[in-house]
PDB file of C-alpha atoms in Angstrom:
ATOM      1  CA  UNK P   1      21.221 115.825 103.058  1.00  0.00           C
ATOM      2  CA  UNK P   2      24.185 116.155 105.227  1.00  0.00           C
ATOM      3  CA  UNK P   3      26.329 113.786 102.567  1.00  0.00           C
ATOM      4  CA  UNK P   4      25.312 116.104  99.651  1.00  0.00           C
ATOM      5  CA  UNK P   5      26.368 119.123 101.839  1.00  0.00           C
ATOM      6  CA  UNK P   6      29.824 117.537 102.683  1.00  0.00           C
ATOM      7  CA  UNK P   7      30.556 116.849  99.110  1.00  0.00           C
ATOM      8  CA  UNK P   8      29.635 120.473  98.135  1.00  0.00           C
ATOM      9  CA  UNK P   9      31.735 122.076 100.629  1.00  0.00           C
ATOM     10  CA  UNK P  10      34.861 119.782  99.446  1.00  0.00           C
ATOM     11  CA  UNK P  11      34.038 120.634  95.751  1.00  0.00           C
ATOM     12  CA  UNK P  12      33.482 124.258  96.487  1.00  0.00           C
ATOM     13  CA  UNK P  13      35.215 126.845  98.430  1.00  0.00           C
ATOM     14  CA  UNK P  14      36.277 125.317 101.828  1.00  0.00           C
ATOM     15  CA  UNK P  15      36.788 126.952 105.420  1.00  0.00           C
ATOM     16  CA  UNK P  16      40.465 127.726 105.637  1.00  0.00           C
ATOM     17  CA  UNK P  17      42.687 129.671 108.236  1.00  0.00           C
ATOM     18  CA  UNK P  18      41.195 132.686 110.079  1.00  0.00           C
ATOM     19  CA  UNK P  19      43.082 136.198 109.208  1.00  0.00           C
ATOM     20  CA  UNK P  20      42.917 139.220 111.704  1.00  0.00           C
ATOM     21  CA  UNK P  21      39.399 138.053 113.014  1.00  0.00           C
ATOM     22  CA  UNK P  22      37.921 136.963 109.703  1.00  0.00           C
ATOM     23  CA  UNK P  23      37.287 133.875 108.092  1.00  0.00           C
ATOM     24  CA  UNK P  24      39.123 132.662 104.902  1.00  0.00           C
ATOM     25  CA  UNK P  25      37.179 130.764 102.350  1.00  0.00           C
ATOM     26  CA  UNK P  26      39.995 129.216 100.033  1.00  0.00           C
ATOM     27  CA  UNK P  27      39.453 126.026  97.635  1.00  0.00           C
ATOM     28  CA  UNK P  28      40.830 122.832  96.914  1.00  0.00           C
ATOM     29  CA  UNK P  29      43.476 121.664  95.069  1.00  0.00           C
ATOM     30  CA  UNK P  30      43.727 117.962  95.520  1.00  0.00           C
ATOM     31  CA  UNK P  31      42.867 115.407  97.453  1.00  0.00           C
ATOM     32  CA  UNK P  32      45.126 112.562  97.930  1.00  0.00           C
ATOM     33  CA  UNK P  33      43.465 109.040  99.730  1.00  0.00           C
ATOM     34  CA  UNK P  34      41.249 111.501 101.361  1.00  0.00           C
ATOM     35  CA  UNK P  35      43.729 113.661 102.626  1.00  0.00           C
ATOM     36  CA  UNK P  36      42.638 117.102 101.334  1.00  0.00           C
ATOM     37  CA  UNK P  37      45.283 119.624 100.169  1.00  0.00           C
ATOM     38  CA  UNK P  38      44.284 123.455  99.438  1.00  0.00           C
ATOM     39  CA  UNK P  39      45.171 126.283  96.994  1.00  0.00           C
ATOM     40  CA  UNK P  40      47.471 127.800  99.955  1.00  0.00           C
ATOM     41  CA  UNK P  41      49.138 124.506 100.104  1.00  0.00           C
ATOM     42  CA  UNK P  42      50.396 124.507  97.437  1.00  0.00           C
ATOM     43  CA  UNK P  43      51.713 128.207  97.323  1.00  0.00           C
ATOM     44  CA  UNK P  44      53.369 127.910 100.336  1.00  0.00           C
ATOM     45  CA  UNK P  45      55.119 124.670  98.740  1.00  0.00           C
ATOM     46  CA  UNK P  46      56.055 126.591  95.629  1.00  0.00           C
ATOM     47  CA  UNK P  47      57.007 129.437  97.743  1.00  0.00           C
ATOM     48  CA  UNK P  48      59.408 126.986  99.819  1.00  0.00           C
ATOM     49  CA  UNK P  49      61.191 125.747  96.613  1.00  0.00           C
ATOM     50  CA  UNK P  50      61.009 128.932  94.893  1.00  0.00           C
ATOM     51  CA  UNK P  51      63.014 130.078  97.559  1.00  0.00           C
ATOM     52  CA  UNK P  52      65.489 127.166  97.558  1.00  0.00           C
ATOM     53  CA  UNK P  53      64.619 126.591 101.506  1.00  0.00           C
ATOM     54  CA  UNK P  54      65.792 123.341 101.567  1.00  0.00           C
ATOM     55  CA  UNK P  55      70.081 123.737 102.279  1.00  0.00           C
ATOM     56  CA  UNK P  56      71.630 122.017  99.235  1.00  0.00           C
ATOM     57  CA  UNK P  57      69.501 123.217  96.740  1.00  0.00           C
ATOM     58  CA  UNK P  58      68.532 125.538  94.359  1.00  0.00           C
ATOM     59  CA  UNK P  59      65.421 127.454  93.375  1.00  0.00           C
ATOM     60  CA  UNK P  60      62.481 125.747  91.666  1.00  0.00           C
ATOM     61  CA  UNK P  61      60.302 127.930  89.756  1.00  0.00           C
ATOM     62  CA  UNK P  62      57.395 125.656  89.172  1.00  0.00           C
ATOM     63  CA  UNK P  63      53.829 126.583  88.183  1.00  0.00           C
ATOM     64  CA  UNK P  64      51.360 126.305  90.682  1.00  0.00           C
ATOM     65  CA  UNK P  65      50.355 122.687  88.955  1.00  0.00           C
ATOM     66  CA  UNK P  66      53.430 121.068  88.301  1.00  0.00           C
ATOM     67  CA  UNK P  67      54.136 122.094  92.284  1.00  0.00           C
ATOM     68  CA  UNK P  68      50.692 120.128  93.193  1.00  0.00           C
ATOM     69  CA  UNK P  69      51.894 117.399  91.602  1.00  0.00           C
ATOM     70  CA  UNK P  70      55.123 117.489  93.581  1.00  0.00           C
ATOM     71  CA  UNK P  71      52.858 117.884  96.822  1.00  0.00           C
ATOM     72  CA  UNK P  72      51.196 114.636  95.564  1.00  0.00           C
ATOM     73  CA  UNK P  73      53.985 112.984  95.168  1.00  0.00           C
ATOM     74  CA  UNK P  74      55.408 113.461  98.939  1.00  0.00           C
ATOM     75  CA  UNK P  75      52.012 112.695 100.350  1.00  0.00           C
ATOM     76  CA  UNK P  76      51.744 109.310  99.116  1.00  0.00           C
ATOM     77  CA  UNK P  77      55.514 108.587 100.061  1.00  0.00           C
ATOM     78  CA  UNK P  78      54.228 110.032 103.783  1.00  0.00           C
ATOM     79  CA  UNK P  79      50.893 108.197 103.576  1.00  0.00           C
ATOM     80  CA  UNK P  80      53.166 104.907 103.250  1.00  0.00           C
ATOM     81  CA  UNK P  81      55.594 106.224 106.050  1.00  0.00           C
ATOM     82  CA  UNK P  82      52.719 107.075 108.593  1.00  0.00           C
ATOM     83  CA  UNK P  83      51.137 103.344 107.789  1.00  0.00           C
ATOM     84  CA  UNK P  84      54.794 101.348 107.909  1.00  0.00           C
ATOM     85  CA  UNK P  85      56.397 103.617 111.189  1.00  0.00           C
ATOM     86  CA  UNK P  86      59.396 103.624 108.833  1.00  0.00           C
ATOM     87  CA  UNK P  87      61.515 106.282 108.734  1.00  0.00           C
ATOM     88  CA  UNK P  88      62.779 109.270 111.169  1.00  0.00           C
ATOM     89  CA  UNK P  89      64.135 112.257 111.976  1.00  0.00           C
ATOM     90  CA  UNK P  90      67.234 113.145 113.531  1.00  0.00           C
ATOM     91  CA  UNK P  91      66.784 116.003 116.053  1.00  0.00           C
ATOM     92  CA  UNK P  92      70.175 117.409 115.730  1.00  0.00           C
ATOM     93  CA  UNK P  93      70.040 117.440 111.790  1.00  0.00           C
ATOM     94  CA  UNK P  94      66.286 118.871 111.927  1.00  0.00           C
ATOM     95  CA  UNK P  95      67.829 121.801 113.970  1.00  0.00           C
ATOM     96  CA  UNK P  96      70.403 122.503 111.611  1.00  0.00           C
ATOM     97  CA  UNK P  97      68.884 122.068 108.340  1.00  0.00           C
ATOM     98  CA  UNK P  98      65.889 124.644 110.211  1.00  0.00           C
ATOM     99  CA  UNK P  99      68.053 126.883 111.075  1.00  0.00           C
ATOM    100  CA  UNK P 100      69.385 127.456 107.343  1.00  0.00           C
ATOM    101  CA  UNK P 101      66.127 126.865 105.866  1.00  0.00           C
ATOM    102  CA  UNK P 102      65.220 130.004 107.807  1.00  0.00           C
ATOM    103  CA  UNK P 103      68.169 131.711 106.856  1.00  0.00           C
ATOM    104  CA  UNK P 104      67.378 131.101 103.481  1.00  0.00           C
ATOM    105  CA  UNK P 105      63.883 132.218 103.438  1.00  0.00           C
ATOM    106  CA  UNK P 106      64.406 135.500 104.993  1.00  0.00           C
ATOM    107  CA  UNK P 107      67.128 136.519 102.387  1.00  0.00           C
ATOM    108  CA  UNK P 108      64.538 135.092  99.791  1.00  0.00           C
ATOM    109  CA  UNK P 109      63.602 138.171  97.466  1.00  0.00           C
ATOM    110  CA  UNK P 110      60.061 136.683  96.885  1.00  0.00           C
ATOM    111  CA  UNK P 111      57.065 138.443  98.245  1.00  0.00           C
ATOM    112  CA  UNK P 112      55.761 135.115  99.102  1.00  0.00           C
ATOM    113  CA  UNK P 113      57.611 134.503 102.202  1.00  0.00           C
ATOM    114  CA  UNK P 114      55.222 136.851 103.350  1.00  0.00           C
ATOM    115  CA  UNK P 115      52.555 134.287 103.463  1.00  0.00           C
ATOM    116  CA  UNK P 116      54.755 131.872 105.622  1.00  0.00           C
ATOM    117  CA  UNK P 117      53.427 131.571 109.392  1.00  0.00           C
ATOM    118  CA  UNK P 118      55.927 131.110 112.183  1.00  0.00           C
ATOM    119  CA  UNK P 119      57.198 127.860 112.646  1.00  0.00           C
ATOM    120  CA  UNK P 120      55.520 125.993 108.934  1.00  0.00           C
ATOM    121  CA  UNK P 121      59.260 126.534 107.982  1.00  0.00           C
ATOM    122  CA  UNK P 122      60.801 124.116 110.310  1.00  0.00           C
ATOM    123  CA  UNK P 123      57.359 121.955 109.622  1.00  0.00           C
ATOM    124  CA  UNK P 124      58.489 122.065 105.929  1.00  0.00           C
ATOM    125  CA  UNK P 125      61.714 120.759 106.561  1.00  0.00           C
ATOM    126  CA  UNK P 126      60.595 118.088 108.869  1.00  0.00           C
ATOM    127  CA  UNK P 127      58.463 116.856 106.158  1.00  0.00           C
ATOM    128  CA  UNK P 128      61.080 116.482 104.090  1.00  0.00           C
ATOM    129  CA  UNK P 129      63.668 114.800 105.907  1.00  0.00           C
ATOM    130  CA  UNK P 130      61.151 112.545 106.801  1.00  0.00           C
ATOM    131  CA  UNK P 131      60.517 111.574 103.584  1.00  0.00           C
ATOM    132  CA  UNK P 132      64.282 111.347 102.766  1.00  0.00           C
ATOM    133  CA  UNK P 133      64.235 109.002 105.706  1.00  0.00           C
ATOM    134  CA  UNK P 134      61.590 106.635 104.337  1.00  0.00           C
ATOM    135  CA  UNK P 135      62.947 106.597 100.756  1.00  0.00           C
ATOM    136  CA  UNK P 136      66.088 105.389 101.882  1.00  0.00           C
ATOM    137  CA  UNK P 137      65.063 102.926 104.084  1.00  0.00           C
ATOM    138  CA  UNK P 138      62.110 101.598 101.529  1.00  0.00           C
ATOM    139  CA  UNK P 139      63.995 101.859  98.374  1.00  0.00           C
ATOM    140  CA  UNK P 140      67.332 103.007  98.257  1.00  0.00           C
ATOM    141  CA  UNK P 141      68.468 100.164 100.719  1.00  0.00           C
ATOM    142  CA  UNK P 142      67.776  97.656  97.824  1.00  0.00           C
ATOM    143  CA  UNK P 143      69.365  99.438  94.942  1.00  0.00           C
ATOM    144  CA  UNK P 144      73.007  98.523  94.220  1.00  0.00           C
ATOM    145  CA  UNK P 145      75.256  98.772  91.134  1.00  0.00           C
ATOM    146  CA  UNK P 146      77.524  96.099  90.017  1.00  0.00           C
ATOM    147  CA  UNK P 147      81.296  96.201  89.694  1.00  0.00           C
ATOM    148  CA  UNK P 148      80.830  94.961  86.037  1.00  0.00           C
ATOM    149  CA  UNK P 149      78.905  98.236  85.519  1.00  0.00           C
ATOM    150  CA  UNK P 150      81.344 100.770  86.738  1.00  0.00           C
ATOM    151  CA  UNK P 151      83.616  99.546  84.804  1.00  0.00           C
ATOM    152  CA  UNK P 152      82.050  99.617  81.799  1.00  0.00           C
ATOM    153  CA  UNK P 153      80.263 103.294  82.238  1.00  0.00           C
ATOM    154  CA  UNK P 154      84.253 104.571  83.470  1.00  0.00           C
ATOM    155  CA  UNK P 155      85.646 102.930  79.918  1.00  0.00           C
ATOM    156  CA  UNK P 156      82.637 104.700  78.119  1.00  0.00           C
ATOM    157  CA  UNK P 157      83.427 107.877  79.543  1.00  0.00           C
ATOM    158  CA  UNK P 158      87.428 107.636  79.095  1.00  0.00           C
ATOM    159  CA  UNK P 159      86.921 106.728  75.517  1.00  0.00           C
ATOM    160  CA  UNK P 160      84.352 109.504  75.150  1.00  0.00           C
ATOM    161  CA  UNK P 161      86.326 112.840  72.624  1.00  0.00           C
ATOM    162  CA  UNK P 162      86.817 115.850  74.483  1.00  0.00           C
ATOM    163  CA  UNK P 163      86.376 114.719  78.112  1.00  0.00           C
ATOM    164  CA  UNK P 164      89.181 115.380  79.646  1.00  0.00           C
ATOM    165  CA  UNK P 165      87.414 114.757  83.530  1.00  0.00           C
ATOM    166  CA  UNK P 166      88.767 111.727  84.976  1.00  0.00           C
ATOM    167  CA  UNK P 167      86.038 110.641  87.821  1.00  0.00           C
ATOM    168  CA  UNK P 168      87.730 108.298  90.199  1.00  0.00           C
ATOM    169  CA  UNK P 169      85.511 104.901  90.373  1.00  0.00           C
ATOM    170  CA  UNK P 170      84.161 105.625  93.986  1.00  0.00           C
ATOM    171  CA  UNK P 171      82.463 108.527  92.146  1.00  0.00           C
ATOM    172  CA  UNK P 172      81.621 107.067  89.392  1.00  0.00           C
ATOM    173  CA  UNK P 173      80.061 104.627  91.510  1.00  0.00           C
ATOM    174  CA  UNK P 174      78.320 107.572  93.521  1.00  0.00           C
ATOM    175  CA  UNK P 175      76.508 108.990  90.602  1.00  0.00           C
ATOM    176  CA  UNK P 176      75.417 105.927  89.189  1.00  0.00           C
ATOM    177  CA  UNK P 177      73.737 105.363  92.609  1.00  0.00           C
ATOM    178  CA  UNK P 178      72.241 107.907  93.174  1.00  0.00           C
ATOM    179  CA  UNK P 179      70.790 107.660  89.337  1.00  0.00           C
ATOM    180  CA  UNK P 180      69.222 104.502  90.395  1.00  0.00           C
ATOM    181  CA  UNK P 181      67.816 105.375  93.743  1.00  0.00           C
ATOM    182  CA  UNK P 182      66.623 108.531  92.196  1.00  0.00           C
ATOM    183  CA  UNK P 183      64.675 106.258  89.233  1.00  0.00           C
ATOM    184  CA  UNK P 184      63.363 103.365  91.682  1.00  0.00           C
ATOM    185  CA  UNK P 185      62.438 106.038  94.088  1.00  0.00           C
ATOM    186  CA  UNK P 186      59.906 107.349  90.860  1.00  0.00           C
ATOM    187  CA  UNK P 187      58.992 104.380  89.737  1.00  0.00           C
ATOM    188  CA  UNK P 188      57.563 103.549  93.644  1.00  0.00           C
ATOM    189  CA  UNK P 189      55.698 106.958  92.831  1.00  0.00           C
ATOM    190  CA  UNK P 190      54.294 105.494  90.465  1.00  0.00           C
ATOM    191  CA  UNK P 191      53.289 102.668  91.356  1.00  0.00           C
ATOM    192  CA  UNK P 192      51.581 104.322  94.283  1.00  0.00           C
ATOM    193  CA  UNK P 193      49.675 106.668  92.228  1.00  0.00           C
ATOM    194  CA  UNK P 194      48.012 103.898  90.377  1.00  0.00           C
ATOM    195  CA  UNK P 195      47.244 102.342  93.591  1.00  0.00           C
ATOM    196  CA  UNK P 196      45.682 105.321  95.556  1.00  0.00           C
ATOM    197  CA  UNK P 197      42.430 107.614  95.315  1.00  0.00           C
ATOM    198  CA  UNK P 198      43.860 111.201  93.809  1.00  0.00           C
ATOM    199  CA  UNK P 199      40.969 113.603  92.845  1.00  0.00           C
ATOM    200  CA  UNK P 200      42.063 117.162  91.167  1.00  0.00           C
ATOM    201  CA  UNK P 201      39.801 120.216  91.350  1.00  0.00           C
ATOM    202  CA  UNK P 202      40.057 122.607  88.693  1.00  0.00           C
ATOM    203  CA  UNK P 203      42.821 125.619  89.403  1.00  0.00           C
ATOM    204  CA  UNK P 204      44.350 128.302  87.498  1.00  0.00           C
ATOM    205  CA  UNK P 205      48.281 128.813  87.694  1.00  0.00           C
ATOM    206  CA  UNK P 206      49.079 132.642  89.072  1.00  0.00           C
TER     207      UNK P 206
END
């Protein structure tokens, strides 16, 4: 009996923060190697990106499922990161990238910000520098782009009518780099999703 009641509270509404003395029922949205993720989850990680929280960036209007599939995404890259120790945060950095982040939310016109508790800002960003962290040590530190390469993509775009930018190689270099990183780093994604337990439950974009 108490099995069958476990799965029906994880397939049905579950227990979720308490509000001004009562108790929230929300539901779930994914669960990811057994690592459950709720509906408010994932609004307060479209909220975040809506809100182009992260310094360097700009907004993300997702819908509420493309945005759980981007909250998949970083859990299995944090999954790995928990299981290897790889990966870290700078203190000094985390303070400064909070700082702005909270800058940026509170001159965010979206009602959502709203729903953000005190402190799941900095939390937010944490998470993400972590996971910058572990990316570069786990992927990007093997990618590399040969001289042969450069040359030929800085020929292609000199030759190409009506460009009249002329990158220097070190940023040709750059972009091509980052191309690559950004490409292994999905195709590691991808792997991992193959590899790992991910069960959806039905929900509705707002």
């Amino acid at each position: 009996m108490i099995p069958l009641l476990l799965g029906l509270l994880f397939l049905f509404p579950a227990a979720g923060r308490a509000v001004e003395g009562y108790r929230v029922y929300e539901s779930t949205a994914a669960s990811v190697n057994g690592e459950v993720f709720f509906v408010s989850d994932v609004a307060r990680e479209s909220c975040f990106l809506g809100c182009a929280a992260m310094p360097g960036t700009g907004e993300e209007i997702l819908s509420l499922r493309e945005t759980r599939d981007r909250l998949i995404l970083d859990a299995l890259g944090l999954q790995e990161q928990r299981k290897l120790l790889l990966g870290a945060v700078d203190n000094v950095m985390l303070e400064g990238y909070a700082r702005e982040a909270e800058s940026r939310m509170t001159a965010c016109p979206s009602p959502c910000k709203r729903e953000i508790a005190p402190g799941e800002t900095r939390e937010w960003i944490r998470r993400k520098l972590l996971l910058r962290d572990f990316f570069n040590r786990r992927v990007a530190v093997f990618v590399e782009v040969k001289a042969d390469d450069v040359r030929r993509e800085l020929a292609r775009r000199s030759s190409s009518p009506g460009n009249d930018a002329d990158p220097t190689r070190e940023e040709v270099l750059q972009e091509m780099l980052d191309a690559r990183i950004a490409q292994e780093i999905r195709n590691w994604q991808t792997r991992a999703a193959s590899k790992s337990r991910i069960v959806l439950s039905p929900m509705e974009d707002r």
